[in-house]
Coordinates of C-alpha atoms and ligand atoms in Angstrom, one line a residue:
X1 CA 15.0 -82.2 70.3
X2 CA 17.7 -79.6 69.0
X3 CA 17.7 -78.3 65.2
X4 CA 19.4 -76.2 63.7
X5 CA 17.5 -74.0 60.5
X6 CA 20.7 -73.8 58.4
X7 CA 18.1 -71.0 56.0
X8 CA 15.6 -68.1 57.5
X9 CA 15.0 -64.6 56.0
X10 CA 14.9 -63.5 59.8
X11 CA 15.7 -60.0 58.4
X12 CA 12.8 -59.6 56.3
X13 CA 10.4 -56.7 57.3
X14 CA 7.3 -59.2 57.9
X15 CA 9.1 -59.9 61.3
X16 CA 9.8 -55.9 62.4
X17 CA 7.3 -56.1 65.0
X18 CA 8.1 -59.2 66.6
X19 CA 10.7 -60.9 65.9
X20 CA 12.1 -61.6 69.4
X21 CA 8.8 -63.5 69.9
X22 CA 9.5 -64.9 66.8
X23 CA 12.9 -65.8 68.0
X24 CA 11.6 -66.9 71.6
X25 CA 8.5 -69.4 69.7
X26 CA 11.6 -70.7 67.7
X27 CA 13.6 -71.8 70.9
X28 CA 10.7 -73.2 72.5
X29 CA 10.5 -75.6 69.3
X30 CA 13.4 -76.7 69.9
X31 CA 15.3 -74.6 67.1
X32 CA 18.9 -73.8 69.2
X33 CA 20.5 -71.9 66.3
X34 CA 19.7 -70.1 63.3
X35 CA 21.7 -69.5 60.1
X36 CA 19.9 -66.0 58.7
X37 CA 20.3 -65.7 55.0
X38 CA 21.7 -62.9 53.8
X39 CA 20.1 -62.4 50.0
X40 CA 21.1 -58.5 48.8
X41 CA 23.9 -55.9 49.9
X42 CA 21.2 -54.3 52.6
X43 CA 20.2 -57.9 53.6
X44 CA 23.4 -59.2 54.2
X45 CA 24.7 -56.1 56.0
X46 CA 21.2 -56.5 58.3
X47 CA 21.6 -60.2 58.7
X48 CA 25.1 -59.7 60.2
X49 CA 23.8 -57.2 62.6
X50 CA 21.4 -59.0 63.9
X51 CA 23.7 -61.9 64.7
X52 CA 25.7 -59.6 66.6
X53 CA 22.7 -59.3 68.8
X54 CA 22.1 -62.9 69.6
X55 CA 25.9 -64.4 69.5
X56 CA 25.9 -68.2 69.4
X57 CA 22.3 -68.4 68.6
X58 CA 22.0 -66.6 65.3
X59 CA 24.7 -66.8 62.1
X60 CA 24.9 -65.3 59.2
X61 CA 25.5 -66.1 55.3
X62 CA 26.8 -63.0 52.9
X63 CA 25.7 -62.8 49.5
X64 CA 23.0 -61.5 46.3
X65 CA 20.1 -64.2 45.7
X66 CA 20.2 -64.8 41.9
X67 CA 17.2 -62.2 41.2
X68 CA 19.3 -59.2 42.4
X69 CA 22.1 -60.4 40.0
X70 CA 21.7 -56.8 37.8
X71 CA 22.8 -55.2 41.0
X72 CA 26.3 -56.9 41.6
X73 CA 29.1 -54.6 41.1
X74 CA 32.6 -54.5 42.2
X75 CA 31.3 -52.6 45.1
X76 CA 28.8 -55.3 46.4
X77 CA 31.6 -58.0 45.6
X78 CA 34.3 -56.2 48.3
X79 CA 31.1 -55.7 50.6
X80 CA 30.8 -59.6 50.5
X81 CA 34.3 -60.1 50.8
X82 CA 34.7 -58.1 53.8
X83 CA 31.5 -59.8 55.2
X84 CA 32.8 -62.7 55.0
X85 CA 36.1 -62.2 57.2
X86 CA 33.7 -61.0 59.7
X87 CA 32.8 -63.0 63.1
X88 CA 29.1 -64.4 62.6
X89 CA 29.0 -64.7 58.9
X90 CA 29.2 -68.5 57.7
X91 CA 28.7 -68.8 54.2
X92 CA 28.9 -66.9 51.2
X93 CA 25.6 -67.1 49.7
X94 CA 22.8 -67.2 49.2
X95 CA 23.8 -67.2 45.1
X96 CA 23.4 -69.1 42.6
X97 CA 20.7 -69.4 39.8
X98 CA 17.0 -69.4 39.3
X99 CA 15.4 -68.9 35.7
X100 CA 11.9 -69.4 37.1
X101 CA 11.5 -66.5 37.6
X102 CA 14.6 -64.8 35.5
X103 CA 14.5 -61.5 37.7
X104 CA 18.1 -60.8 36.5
X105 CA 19.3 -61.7 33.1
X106 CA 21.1 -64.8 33.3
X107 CA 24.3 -63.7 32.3
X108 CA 24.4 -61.4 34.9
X109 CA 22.9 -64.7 37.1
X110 CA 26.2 -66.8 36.0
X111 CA 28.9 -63.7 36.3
X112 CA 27.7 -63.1 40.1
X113 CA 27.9 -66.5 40.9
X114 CA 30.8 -67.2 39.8
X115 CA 32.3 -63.9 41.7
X116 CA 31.0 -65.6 44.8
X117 CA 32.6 -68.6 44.2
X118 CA 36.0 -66.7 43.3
X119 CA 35.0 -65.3 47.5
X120 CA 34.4 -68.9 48.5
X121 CA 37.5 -70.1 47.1
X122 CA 39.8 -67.7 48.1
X123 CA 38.3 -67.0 51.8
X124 CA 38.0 -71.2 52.2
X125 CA 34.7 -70.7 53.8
X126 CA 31.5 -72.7 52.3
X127 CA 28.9 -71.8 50.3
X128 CA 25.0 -71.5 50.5
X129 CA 23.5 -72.2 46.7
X130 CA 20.1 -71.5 45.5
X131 CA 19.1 -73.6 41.9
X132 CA 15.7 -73.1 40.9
X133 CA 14.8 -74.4 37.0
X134 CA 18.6 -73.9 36.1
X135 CA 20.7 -76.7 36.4
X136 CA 22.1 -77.6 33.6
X137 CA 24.2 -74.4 33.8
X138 CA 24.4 -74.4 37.6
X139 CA 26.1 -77.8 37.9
X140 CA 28.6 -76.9 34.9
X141 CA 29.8 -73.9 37.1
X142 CA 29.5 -75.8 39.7
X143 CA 31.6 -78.9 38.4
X144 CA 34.1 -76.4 37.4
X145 CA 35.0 -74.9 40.5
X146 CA 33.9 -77.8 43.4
X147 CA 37.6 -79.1 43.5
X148 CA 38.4 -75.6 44.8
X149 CA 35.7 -74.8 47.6
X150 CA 35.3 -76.5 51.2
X151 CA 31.7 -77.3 51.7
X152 CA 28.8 -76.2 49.3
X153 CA 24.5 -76.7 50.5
X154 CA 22.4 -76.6 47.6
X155 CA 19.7 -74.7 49.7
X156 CA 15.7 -75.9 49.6
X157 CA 16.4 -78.5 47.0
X158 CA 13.4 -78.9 45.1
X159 CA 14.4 -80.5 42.0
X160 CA 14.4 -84.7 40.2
X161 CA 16.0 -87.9 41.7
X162 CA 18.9 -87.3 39.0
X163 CA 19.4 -83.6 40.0
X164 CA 19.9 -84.8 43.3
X165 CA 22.2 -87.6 42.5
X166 CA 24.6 -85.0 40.4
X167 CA 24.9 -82.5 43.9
X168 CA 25.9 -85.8 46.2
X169 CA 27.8 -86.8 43.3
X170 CA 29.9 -83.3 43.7
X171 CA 29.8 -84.0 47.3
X172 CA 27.5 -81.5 48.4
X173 CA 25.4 -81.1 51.3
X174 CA 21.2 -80.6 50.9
X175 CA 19.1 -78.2 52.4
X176 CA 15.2 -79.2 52.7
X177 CA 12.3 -77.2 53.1
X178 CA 8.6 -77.4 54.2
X179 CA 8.6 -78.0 50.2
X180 CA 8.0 -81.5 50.3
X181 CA 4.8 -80.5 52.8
X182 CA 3.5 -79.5 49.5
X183 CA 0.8 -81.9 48.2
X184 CA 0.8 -79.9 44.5
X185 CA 4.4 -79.8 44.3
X186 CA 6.7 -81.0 46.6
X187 CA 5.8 -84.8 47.2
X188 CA 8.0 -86.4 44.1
X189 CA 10.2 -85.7 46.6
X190 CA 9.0 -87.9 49.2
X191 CA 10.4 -90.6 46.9
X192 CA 14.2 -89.8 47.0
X193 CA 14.6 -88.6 50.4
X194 CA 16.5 -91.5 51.8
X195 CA 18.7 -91.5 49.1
X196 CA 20.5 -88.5 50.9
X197 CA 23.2 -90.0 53.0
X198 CA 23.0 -88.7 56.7
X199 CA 25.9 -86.8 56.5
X200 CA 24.6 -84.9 53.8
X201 CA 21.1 -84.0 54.9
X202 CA 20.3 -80.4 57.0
X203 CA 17.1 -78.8 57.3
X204 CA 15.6 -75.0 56.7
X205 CA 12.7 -73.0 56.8
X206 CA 13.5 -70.6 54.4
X207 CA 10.8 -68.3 56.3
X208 CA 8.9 -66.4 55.9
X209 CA 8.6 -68.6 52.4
X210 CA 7.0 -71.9 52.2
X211 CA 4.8 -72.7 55.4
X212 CA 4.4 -76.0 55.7
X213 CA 0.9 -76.3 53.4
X214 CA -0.6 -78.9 55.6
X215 CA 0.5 -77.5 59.0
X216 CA -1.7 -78.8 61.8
X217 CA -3.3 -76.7 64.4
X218 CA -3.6 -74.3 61.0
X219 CA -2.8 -71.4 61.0
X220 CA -3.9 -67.9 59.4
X221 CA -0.9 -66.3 58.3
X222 CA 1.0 -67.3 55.4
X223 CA 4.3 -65.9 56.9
X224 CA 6.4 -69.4 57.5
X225 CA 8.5 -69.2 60.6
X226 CA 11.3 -71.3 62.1
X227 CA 8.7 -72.7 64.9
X228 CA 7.7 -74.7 62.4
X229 CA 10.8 -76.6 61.6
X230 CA 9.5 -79.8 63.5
X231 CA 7.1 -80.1 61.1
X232 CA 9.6 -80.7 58.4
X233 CA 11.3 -82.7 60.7
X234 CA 8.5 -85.5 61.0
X235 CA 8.1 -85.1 57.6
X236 CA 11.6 -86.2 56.7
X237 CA 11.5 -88.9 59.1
X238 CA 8.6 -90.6 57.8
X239 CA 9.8 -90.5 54.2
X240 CA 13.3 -91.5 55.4
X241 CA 11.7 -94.1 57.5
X242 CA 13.6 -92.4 60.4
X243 CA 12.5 -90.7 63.6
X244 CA 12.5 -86.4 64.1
X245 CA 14.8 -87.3 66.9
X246 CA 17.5 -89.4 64.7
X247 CA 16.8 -86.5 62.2
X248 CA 17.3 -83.8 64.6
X249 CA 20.7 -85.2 65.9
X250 CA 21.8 -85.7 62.5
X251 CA 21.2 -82.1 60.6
X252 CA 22.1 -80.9 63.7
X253 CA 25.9 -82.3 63.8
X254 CA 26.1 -81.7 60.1
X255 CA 24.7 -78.1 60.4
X256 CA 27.6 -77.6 63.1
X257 CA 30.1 -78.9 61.5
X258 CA 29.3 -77.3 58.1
X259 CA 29.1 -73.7 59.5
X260 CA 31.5 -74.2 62.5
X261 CA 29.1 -73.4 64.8
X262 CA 29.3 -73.8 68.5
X263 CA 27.5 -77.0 69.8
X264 CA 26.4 -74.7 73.1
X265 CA 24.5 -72.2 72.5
X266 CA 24.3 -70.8 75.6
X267 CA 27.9 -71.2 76.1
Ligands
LIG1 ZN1 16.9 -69.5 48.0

């Protein structure tokens, strides 16, 4: 099996003392390539030079997650703009909205996603979107601008059935998460799964967020790694009434061809 985890914080500091072996677990899982999400100006700068490290095998996206919307200034924007002309970044993103937990003022939320798109648009490159408890106003930016951008992944999907019809219905691609492993929150989602058409579907992580709640051997830590992306896998595949291999193939190809990555990565 070969997967792709199109969404891991790889640069976050719970991984400073081992993330080669956190890297190395990956592979042995079957994970080929990475896509690290760059999610502030520091992050994205990091994420970028750690894909320079591992070329072929780790990407990386450029952007300022929703909650450090207050900080976006004309300075982070060129930062993101030169990012993204740079070999190893993918996607702008992550960006987008998330008024769970409102940690920018949403005004600020909508003006920085929209600069990101303005990125996206004029750099043709495609985009890595996080929605959390906001779309109303999400999909009106979104609707607004989709005719201009390439590809968009609205990144660990979590929301309804009719949330998830209006992103395929603006042709976008759907990032899931060990999310739906979640027996308090995540299994209305079970439900609508195979309603994403296999050329839509790719899978993530998002570690070291949302481990996989029923995980089997357990396991202590709560720090989610990409290891664990099988998991999600099977999960998918049963709801989908699919196999992890057909599943694996699948986000695979679509992970490659959304982020242009290399199908060899040891090539
Ligand atoms: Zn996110």
């Amino acid at each position: 099996m070969e997967l792709i985890d199109i969404g891991c914080n790889l640069t976050h500091d719970s991984f400073d003392t081992d993330r080669e072996q956190v890297m190395n677990r990956a592979h042995e899982a079957g994970v080929a390539q990475m896509v690290v999400t760059g999610a502030s100006p520091e992050g994205s700068r990091k994420a970028l030079e750690l894909a320079r490290g591992f070329p072929g095998i780790l990407f990386a996206t450029a952007g300022i997650h929703p909650h450090h919307a207050s900080d976006y200034d004309d300075q982070v924007e060129a930062l993101i703009s030169d990012l993204i002309g740079q070999h190893g970044v993918v996607a702008v993103g992550e960006t987008g909205l998330d008024y769970f937990r409102d940690f920018s003022p949403r005004p600020a939320q909508r003006t920085a996603f929209e600069s990101h798109i303005e990125i996206a648009r004029t750099a043709r490159r495609p985009m890595f979107l996080h929605m959390r408890d906001a779309h109303e106003d999400f999909l009106a930016i979104l609707k607004a601008s989709r005719g201009d951008l390439t590809s968009v992944v609205v990144h660990c999907f979590t929301g309804t059935r009719d949330q998830l019809h209006d992103y395929l219905d603006l042709d976008c691609h759907i990032g899931i998460t060990g999310w739906i492993c979640d027996e308090r929150r995540g299994t209305h989602m079970r439900e609508y799964l195979s309603d994403i058409p296999d050329n839509r579907l790719m899978v993530e992580t998002d570690a070291p967020y949302l481990k996989p709640r029923d995980l089997k051997p357990r396991v202590k830590t709560h720090r989610n790694e990409p290891q664990w992306l099988p998991w999600i896998v099977k999960a998918i595949a049963q709801s989908r009434g699919s196999t992890p291999g057909q599943i694996a193939e699948q986000t695979t190809h679509n992970a490659r061809l959304f982020f242009g990555l290399p199908a060899d990565p040891e090539g």
